[in-house]
mmCIF file of C-alpha atoms in Angstrom:
data_model
loop_
_atom_site.group_PDB
_atom_site.id
_atom_site.type_symbol
_atom_site.label_atom_id
_atom_site.label_comp_id
_atom_site.label_asym_id
_atom_site.label_seq_id
_atom_site.Cartn_x
_atom_site.Cartn_y
_atom_site.Cartn_z
ATOM 1 C CA MET A 1 0.000 0.000 0.000
ATOM 2 C CA GLN A 2 2.826 2.371 0.979
ATOM 3 C CA LEU A 3 4.667 1.510 -2.268
ATOM 4 C CA ASP A 4 1.599 2.325 -4.365
ATOM 5 C CA LEU A 5 1.262 5.705 -2.626
ATOM 6 C CA ARG A 6 4.885 6.553 -3.354
ATOM 7 C CA ARG A 7 4.432 5.579 -7.010
ATOM 8 C CA ARG A 8 1.409 7.828 -7.310
ATOM 9 C CA GLU A 9 3.295 10.720 -5.656
ATOM 10 C CA LEU A 10 6.207 10.257 -8.061
ATOM 11 C CA ILE A 11 3.900 10.212 -11.082
ATOM 12 C CA THR A 12 2.138 13.366 -9.817
ATOM 13 C CA LEU A 13 5.469 15.159 -9.320
ATOM 14 C CA LEU A 14 6.701 14.200 -12.771
ATOM 15 C CA GLY A 15 3.418 15.248 -14.370
ATOM 16 C CA GLY A 16 3.530 18.591 -12.597
ATOM 17 C CA ALA A 17 7.098 19.178 -13.705
ATOM 18 C CA ALA A 18 6.185 18.390 -17.323
ATOM 19 C CA VAL A 19 3.549 21.133 -17.195
ATOM 20 C CA ALA A 20 5.775 23.600 -15.369
ATOM 21 C CA TRP A 21 8.780 23.288 -17.678
ATOM 22 C CA PRO A 22 7.157 24.688 -20.862
ATOM 23 C CA LEU A 23 5.458 27.452 -18.810
ATOM 24 C CA ALA A 24 8.804 28.462 -17.336
ATOM 25 C CA ALA A 25 10.410 28.385 -20.774
ATOM 26 C CA ARG A 26 7.703 30.673 -22.174
ATOM 27 C CA ALA A 27 8.047 33.056 -19.242
ATOM 28 C CA GLN A 28 11.786 33.414 -19.869
ATOM 29 C CA GLN A 29 11.401 34.371 -23.535
ATOM 30 C CA PRO A 30 12.306 38.057 -24.056
ATOM 31 C CA MET A 31 9.637 40.532 -25.143
ATOM 32 C CA PRO A 32 9.812 41.763 -28.750
ATOM 33 C CA VAL A 33 11.192 45.294 -29.055
ATOM 34 C CA ILE A 34 9.736 47.982 -31.329
ATOM 35 C CA GLY A 35 12.104 50.679 -32.542
ATOM 36 C CA PHE A 36 10.295 54.037 -32.736
ATOM 37 C CA LEU A 37 11.781 56.824 -34.898
ATOM 38 C CA GLY A 38 10.263 60.155 -33.864
ATOM 39 C CA ALA A 39 10.679 63.399 -35.790
ATOM 40 C CA SER A 40 10.161 65.714 -32.829
ATOM 41 C CA SER A 41 10.004 64.823 -29.105
ATOM 42 C CA ALA A 42 7.975 62.720 -26.691
ATOM 43 C CA GLN A 43 6.631 65.878 -25.029
ATOM 44 C CA ALA A 44 5.316 67.248 -28.333
ATOM 45 C CA THR A 45 3.581 64.035 -29.390
ATOM 46 C CA VAL A 46 1.878 62.767 -26.230
ATOM 47 C CA LYS A 47 -1.525 62.244 -27.894
ATOM 48 C CA ASN A 48 0.089 60.683 -30.966
ATOM 49 C CA LEU A 49 1.890 58.145 -28.768
ATOM 50 C CA GLU A 50 -1.377 57.326 -26.988
ATOM 51 C CA ALA A 51 -2.922 56.610 -30.397
ATOM 52 C CA PHE A 52 0.052 54.431 -31.396
ATOM 53 C CA ARG A 53 -0.254 52.421 -28.182
ATOM 54 C CA LYS A 54 -4.015 52.135 -28.746
ATOM 55 C CA GLY A 55 -3.366 50.612 -32.175
ATOM 56 C CA LEU A 56 -0.903 48.154 -30.648
ATOM 57 C CA SER A 57 -3.425 47.165 -27.980
ATOM 58 C CA GLU A 58 -5.996 46.376 -30.661
ATOM 59 C CA THR A 59 -3.678 43.578 -31.785
ATOM 60 C CA GLY A 60 -3.044 42.378 -28.227
ATOM 61 C CA TYR A 61 0.227 44.170 -27.445
ATOM 62 C CA VAL A 62 0.662 46.352 -24.367
ATOM 63 C CA GLU A 63 3.917 48.185 -23.693
ATOM 64 C CA GLY A 64 5.692 46.768 -20.657
ATOM 65 C CA ARG A 65 3.515 43.658 -20.566
ATOM 66 C CA ASN A 66 4.331 41.771 -23.751
ATOM 67 C CA VAL A 67 6.215 44.315 -25.875
ATOM 68 C CA ALA A 68 8.907 46.942 -25.299
ATOM 69 C CA ILE A 69 9.469 50.181 -27.232
ATOM 70 C CA GLU A 70 12.849 51.817 -27.838
ATOM 71 C CA PHE A 71 12.323 55.508 -28.659
ATOM 72 C CA ARG A 72 14.706 57.622 -30.719
ATOM 73 C CA TRP A 73 13.867 61.333 -31.144
ATOM 74 C CA THR A 74 15.463 63.803 -33.550
ATOM 75 C CA GLU A 75 14.146 66.915 -31.704
ATOM 76 C CA GLY A 76 13.399 68.445 -35.114
ATOM 77 C CA ARG A 77 16.792 67.587 -36.666
ATOM 78 C CA GLU A 78 15.993 65.287 -39.553
ATOM 79 C CA ASP A 79 19.686 65.003 -40.415
ATOM 80 C CA ARG A 80 19.961 62.733 -37.358
ATOM 81 C CA MET A 81 17.558 60.152 -38.796
ATOM 82 C CA PRO A 82 20.241 57.938 -40.416
ATOM 83 C CA GLU A 83 22.284 57.567 -37.213
ATOM 84 C CA LEU A 84 19.188 56.892 -35.103
ATOM 85 C CA ALA A 85 17.873 54.327 -37.599
ATOM 86 C CA ALA A 86 21.272 52.614 -37.662
ATOM 87 C CA ASP A 87 21.252 52.521 -33.862
ATOM 88 C CA LEU A 88 17.890 50.726 -33.840
ATOM 89 C CA VAL A 89 19.176 48.220 -36.398
ATOM 90 C CA ARG A 90 22.203 47.527 -34.173
ATOM 91 C CA ARG A 91 19.773 47.049 -31.306
ATOM 92 C CA GLN A 92 18.164 44.295 -33.451
ATOM 93 C CA VAL A 93 14.617 45.488 -32.864
ATOM 94 C CA ALA A 94 11.767 43.350 -34.192
ATOM 95 C CA VAL A 95 10.170 46.161 -36.207
ATOM 96 C CA ILE A 96 10.840 49.865 -36.828
ATOM 97 C CA ALA A 97 7.966 52.358 -36.683
ATOM 98 C CA ALA A 98 8.555 55.746 -38.348
ATOM 99 C CA PRO A 99 5.101 57.304 -37.980
ATOM 100 C CA ALA A 100 5.450 60.933 -38.995
ATOM 101 C CA SER A 101 8.483 61.491 -41.174
ATOM 102 C CA THR A 102 9.381 60.552 -44.724
ATOM 103 C CA ALA A 103 13.015 61.146 -43.794
ATOM 104 C CA GLY A 104 12.675 58.602 -40.998
ATOM 105 C CA ALA A 105 11.133 56.042 -43.328
ATOM 106 C CA LEU A 106 13.894 56.541 -45.894
ATOM 107 C CA ALA A 107 16.594 56.345 -43.219
ATOM 108 C CA ALA A 108 15.161 53.100 -41.872
ATOM 109 C CA LYS A 109 14.878 51.665 -45.385
ATOM 110 C CA ALA A 110 18.509 52.552 -46.078
ATOM 111 C CA ALA A 111 19.629 51.024 -42.769
ATOM 112 C CA THR A 112 18.011 47.593 -43.173
ATOM 113 C CA SER A 113 16.513 45.344 -45.802
ATOM 114 C CA SER A 114 15.402 42.670 -43.337
ATOM 115 C CA ILE A 115 13.823 44.345 -40.291
ATOM 116 C CA PRO A 116 10.166 45.222 -41.029
ATOM 117 C CA ILE A 117 9.366 48.952 -41.259
ATOM 118 C CA VAL A 118 6.003 50.659 -40.736
ATOM 119 C CA PHE A 119 6.070 54.254 -41.961
ATOM 120 C CA GLY A 120 3.858 57.307 -42.083
ATOM 121 C CA THR A 121 4.412 59.717 -44.965
ATOM 122 C CA GLY A 122 2.717 62.443 -46.947
ATOM 123 C CA ALA A 123 4.908 61.769 -49.969
ATOM 124 C CA ASP A 124 4.324 59.146 -52.642
ATOM 125 C CA PRO A 125 5.898 55.995 -51.117
ATOM 126 C CA VAL A 126 6.313 54.419 -54.556
ATOM 127 C CA ALA A 127 8.147 57.440 -55.972
ATOM 128 C CA GLN A 128 10.307 57.546 -52.838
ATOM 129 C CA GLY A 129 11.314 53.905 -53.305
ATOM 130 C CA LEU A 130 9.761 52.773 -50.031
ATOM 131 C CA VAL A 131 7.427 50.244 -51.692
ATOM 132 C CA ALA A 132 7.000 48.644 -55.102
ATOM 133 C CA SER A 133 3.276 49.456 -55.167
ATOM 134 C CA LEU A 134 0.590 50.592 -52.751
ATOM 135 C CA ASN A 135 -1.334 47.318 -52.885
ATOM 136 C CA ARG A 136 1.690 44.999 -52.877
ATOM 137 C CA PRO A 137 4.614 46.751 -51.149
ATOM 138 C CA GLY A 138 6.868 43.809 -51.936
ATOM 139 C CA GLY A 139 9.737 44.558 -49.557
ATOM 140 C CA ASN A 140 10.309 45.052 -45.845
ATOM 141 C CA ALA A 141 8.273 48.279 -45.567
ATOM 142 C CA THR A 142 4.615 49.292 -45.529
ATOM 143 C CA GLY A 143 2.570 51.899 -43.723
ATOM 144 C CA VAL A 144 0.221 54.851 -43.990
ATOM 145 C CA LYS A 145 0.109 57.626 -46.583
ATOM 146 C CA SER A 146 -1.480 60.886 -45.465
ATOM 147 C CA LEU A 147 -3.231 63.221 -47.907
ATOM 148 C CA ASN A 148 -1.158 66.375 -47.380
ATOM 149 C CA VAL A 149 -0.553 67.010 -51.070
ATOM 150 C CA GLU A 150 -4.076 66.074 -52.125
ATOM 151 C CA LEU A 151 -5.579 68.507 -49.591
ATOM 152 C CA THR A 152 -3.713 71.555 -50.928
ATOM 153 C CA ALA A 153 -6.658 72.849 -52.965
ATOM 154 C CA LYS A 154 -8.978 72.324 -49.975
ATOM 155 C CA LEU A 155 -6.650 74.319 -47.723
ATOM 156 C CA LEU A 156 -6.530 77.164 -50.218
ATOM 157 C CA GLY A 157 -10.304 77.163 -50.488
ATOM 158 C CA LEU A 158 -10.711 77.396 -46.710
ATOM 159 C CA LEU A 159 -8.221 80.246 -46.508
ATOM 160 C CA ARG A 160 -10.081 82.048 -49.289
ATOM 161 C CA GLU A 161 -13.336 81.728 -47.321
ATOM 162 C CA LEU A 162 -11.701 83.210 -44.229
ATOM 163 C CA ALA A 163 -9.918 86.022 -46.082
ATOM 164 C CA PRO A 164 -11.981 86.752 -49.216
ATOM 165 C CA GLN A 165 -10.387 90.172 -49.640
ATOM 166 C CA ALA A 166 -6.872 88.751 -49.965
ATOM 167 C CA ASN A 167 -5.390 88.739 -53.467
ATOM 168 C CA ARG A 168 -1.948 87.366 -52.733
ATOM 169 C CA PHE A 169 -1.000 84.168 -50.932
ATOM 170 C CA VAL A 170 2.346 82.823 -49.793
ATOM 171 C CA ALA A 171 3.284 79.181 -49.356
ATOM 172 C CA LEU A 172 5.882 77.979 -46.868
ATOM 173 C CA VAL A 173 7.616 74.879 -48.180
ATOM 174 C CA SER A 174 10.742 73.064 -47.075
ATOM 175 C CA ARG A 175 13.571 72.496 -49.517
ATOM 176 C CA ASN A 176 14.193 69.123 -47.893
ATOM 177 C CA ALA A 177 10.624 67.825 -47.863
ATOM 178 C CA ALA A 178 10.084 64.821 -50.110
ATOM 179 C CA MET A 179 6.690 66.145 -51.169
ATOM 180 C CA THR A 180 7.603 69.815 -51.737
ATOM 181 C CA ASP A 181 7.576 69.648 -55.540
ATOM 182 C CA ALA A 182 4.189 67.942 -55.557
ATOM 183 C CA ILE A 183 2.716 70.567 -53.212
ATOM 184 C CA VAL A 184 4.065 73.450 -55.310
ATOM 185 C CA GLN A 185 2.500 71.889 -58.405
ATOM 186 C CA GLU A 186 -0.820 71.564 -56.579
ATOM 187 C CA VAL A 187 -0.616 75.190 -55.477
ATOM 188 C CA HIS A 188 -0.095 76.461 -59.008
ATOM 189 C CA ALA A 189 -2.847 74.196 -60.294
ATOM 190 C CA SER A 190 -5.289 75.420 -57.639
ATOM 191 C CA VAL A 191 -4.998 79.178 -58.065
ATOM 192 C CA PRO A 192 -3.718 81.422 -60.862
ATOM 193 C CA THR A 193 -1.392 83.279 -58.463
ATOM 194 C CA LEU A 194 1.120 81.924 -55.971
ATOM 195 C CA GLY A 195 -0.626 80.628 -52.893
ATOM 196 C CA GLY A 196 -0.813 77.835 -50.429
ATOM 197 C CA PRO A 197 -0.673 76.450 -46.903
ATOM 198 C CA VAL A 198 2.170 75.575 -44.610
ATOM 199 C CA THR A 199 3.309 72.212 -45.898
ATOM 200 C CA GLY A 200 3.342 69.038 -43.798
ATOM 201 C CA ASP A 201 7.004 68.911 -42.829
ATOM 202 C CA PRO A 202 8.458 68.130 -39.369
ATOM 203 C CA PHE A 203 10.724 71.174 -39.855
ATOM 204 C CA PHE A 204 7.666 73.418 -39.564
ATOM 205 C CA PHE A 205 5.942 71.350 -36.883
ATOM 206 C CA THR A 206 8.878 71.605 -34.485
ATOM 207 C CA ARG A 207 8.918 75.387 -35.047
ATOM 208 C CA ARG A 208 5.165 75.873 -34.833
ATOM 209 C CA ALA A 209 5.321 78.328 -31.900
ATOM 210 C CA LEU A 210 7.632 80.635 -33.862
ATOM 211 C CA ILE A 211 5.503 80.421 -37.020
ATOM 212 C CA VAL A 212 2.244 81.113 -35.176
ATOM 213 C CA THR A 213 3.847 84.019 -33.298
ATOM 214 C CA LEU A 214 5.161 85.596 -36.502
ATOM 215 C CA ALA A 215 1.794 85.166 -38.240
ATOM 216 C CA ALA A 216 0.084 86.952 -35.323
ATOM 217 C CA ARG A 217 2.694 89.707 -35.182
ATOM 218 C CA HIS A 218 2.170 90.514 -38.855
ATOM 219 C CA ALA A 219 -1.612 89.938 -38.732
ATOM 220 C CA LEU A 220 -1.472 87.261 -41.439
ATOM 221 C CA PRO A 221 -4.435 84.880 -41.811
ATOM 222 C CA THR A 222 -2.760 81.485 -41.994
ATOM 223 C CA ILE A 223 -3.954 77.914 -42.423
ATOM 224 C CA TYR A 224 -1.934 75.000 -41.062
ATOM 225 C CA PHE A 225 -1.709 71.277 -41.737
ATOM 226 C CA ARG A 226 -1.929 70.049 -38.106
ATOM 227 C CA ARG A 227 -4.288 70.858 -35.255
ATOM 228 C CA GLU A 228 -1.404 71.628 -32.885
ATOM 229 C CA PHE A 229 -0.888 74.960 -34.698
ATOM 230 C CA ALA A 230 -4.469 76.089 -34.062
ATOM 231 C CA GLU A 231 -4.296 74.874 -30.470
ATOM 232 C CA ILE A 232 -1.486 77.335 -29.707
ATOM 233 C CA GLY A 233 -3.023 80.322 -31.513
ATOM 234 C CA GLY A 234 -3.040 79.573 -35.233
ATOM 235 C CA LEU A 235 -6.146 80.720 -37.101
ATOM 236 C CA VAL A 236 -7.257 77.410 -38.590
ATOM 237 C CA SER A 237 -5.890 73.951 -39.285
ATOM 238 C CA TYR A 238 -7.110 71.232 -41.594
ATOM 239 C CA GLY A 239 -5.488 67.959 -42.456
ATOM 240 C CA THR A 240 -5.155 64.246 -41.966
ATOM 241 C CA SER A 241 -5.686 63.212 -38.353
ATOM 242 C CA VAL A 242 -2.172 62.477 -37.125
ATOM 243 C CA ASP A 243 -3.630 60.538 -34.204
ATOM 244 C CA ASN A 244 -5.475 58.314 -36.669
ATOM 245 C CA MET A 245 -2.227 57.774 -38.600
ATOM 246 C CA HIS A 246 -0.418 56.707 -35.435
ATOM 247 C CA GLU A 247 -3.219 54.341 -34.495
ATOM 248 C CA LEU A 248 -3.132 52.680 -37.927
ATOM 249 C CA ILE A 249 0.660 52.385 -37.712
ATOM 250 C CA GLY A 250 0.289 50.806 -34.257
ATOM 251 C CA ILE A 251 -2.149 48.254 -35.691
ATOM 252 C CA TYR A 252 0.200 47.366 -38.549
ATOM 253 C CA THR A 253 3.141 47.115 -36.135
ATOM 254 C CA GLY A 254 1.181 44.661 -33.992
ATOM 255 C CA ARG A 255 0.118 42.601 -36.990
ATOM 256 C CA ILE A 256 3.741 42.298 -38.093
ATOM 257 C CA LEU A 257 4.781 41.236 -34.588
ATOM 258 C CA LYS A 258 2.159 38.490 -34.890
ATOM 259 C CA GLY A 259 3.855 37.184 -38.028
ATOM 260 C CA GLU A 260 2.354 39.023 -40.998
ATOM 261 C CA LYS A 261 4.788 40.295 -43.630
ATOM 262 C CA PRO A 262 4.973 43.974 -44.605
ATOM 263 C CA SER A 263 5.239 42.896 -48.231
ATOM 264 C CA ASP A 264 1.659 41.586 -47.989
ATOM 265 C CA LEU A 265 0.149 44.555 -46.115
ATOM 266 C CA PRO A 266 -1.063 47.281 -48.513
ATOM 267 C CA VAL A 267 -0.238 50.910 -47.817
ATOM 268 C CA VAL A 268 -3.379 52.476 -46.341
ATOM 269 C CA GLN A 269 -4.756 56.011 -46.087
ATOM 270 C CA PRO A 270 -6.175 57.568 -42.918
ATOM 271 C CA THR A 271 -9.935 57.820 -42.721
ATOM 272 C CA LYS A 272 -10.170 60.792 -40.343
ATOM 273 C CA PHE A 273 -9.481 64.497 -40.864
ATOM 274 C CA ASP A 274 -9.318 67.376 -38.383
ATOM 275 C CA MET A 275 -10.487 70.971 -38.759
ATOM 276 C CA VAL A 276 -9.777 73.271 -35.825
ATOM 277 C CA ILE A 277 -10.747 76.966 -35.791
ATOM 278 C CA ASN A 278 -9.352 79.403 -33.243
ATOM 279 C CA LEU A 279 -12.022 82.077 -32.733
ATOM 280 C CA SER A 280 -9.799 84.169 -30.469
ATOM 281 C CA THR A 281 -7.287 84.510 -33.279
ATOM 282 C CA ALA A 282 -10.062 85.217 -35.782
ATOM 283 C CA LYS A 283 -11.309 88.090 -33.602
ATOM 284 C CA ALA A 284 -7.790 89.489 -33.258
ATOM 285 C CA LEU A 285 -7.534 89.477 -37.059
ATOM 286 C CA ALA A 286 -11.030 91.002 -37.432
ATOM 287 C CA ILE A 287 -12.199 87.904 -39.334
ATOM 288 C CA ASP A 288 -15.834 86.823 -39.204
ATOM 289 C CA VAL A 289 -15.774 83.059 -39.529
ATOM 290 C CA PRO A 290 -18.700 81.892 -41.702
ATOM 291 C CA PRO A 291 -21.248 79.790 -39.779
ATOM 292 C CA THR A 292 -20.864 77.063 -42.399
ATOM 293 C CA LEU A 293 -17.196 76.644 -41.457
ATOM 294 C CA LEU A 294 -17.966 76.671 -37.737
ATOM 295 C CA ALA A 295 -20.477 73.881 -38.327
ATOM 296 C CA LEU A 296 -17.872 71.801 -40.182
ATOM 297 C CA ALA A 297 -15.129 72.252 -37.579
ATOM 298 C CA ASP A 298 -14.194 69.323 -35.355
ATOM 299 C CA GLU A 299 -13.164 71.783 -32.665
ATOM 300 C CA VAL A 300 -13.718 75.529 -32.133
ATOM 301 C CA ILE A 301 -11.356 77.205 -29.686
ATOM 302 C CA GLU A 302 -12.994 80.220 -28.018
#
């Protein structure tokens, strides 16, 4: 009887160990690491990062629980993108996310042909050599294409509604922006005289306080491509929802971590757009905002 009890105890112990061993092995496996290439700073993109993490969570990944994120920020210096991308490649991250910079996407693409890349860009990703086609990227990169260039005529139309007496417009464009030529062409196609919005370039975003201040000092009605400009005193902003872009990039990043290949994930476009009107600035500029525009705005800042 005592022998049978000991046998049963031994079998129970062995069975328990067989279950515990694979559980322990799984627990010891390191978390995948996402490399995040940011064009500005963590402080300037708090809501964008929340949206990115939300997209990750939709695929089952939560930072600190089953995935880690290595952040690299340029603080507005896009010339640092290549060194930061190379650093993430040396770190052997599982995937690189470059959510808001064509320069970051290009730097990551130049740094690795094997690590998956999820980008966000306003430029044509095919023309930039990031993907073979929008539907079948074909390489190690895919992502989200915003509609900055395509919205140029819309931006001009909104500015015309706010300042109907104006007969001359000025466009701020960056010499280094991958989409500058396309925006200039859209500007000339939209109006017979030179005109246009501030273009969607991180160079301008990181200097938004200076731009908004100068526009106010010279009493210039100005339209911007991101809501953050209107939130700090810009007259009006209209453009692709950057939060929505980050969320979509988070979703794609999670799907790749689960085993999908970027070559099979088509480049997508955001489905949400933001219009923000700053009424305080409008009053300072003696502009009566048409009720139709106020009704269309996603947010009106009093």
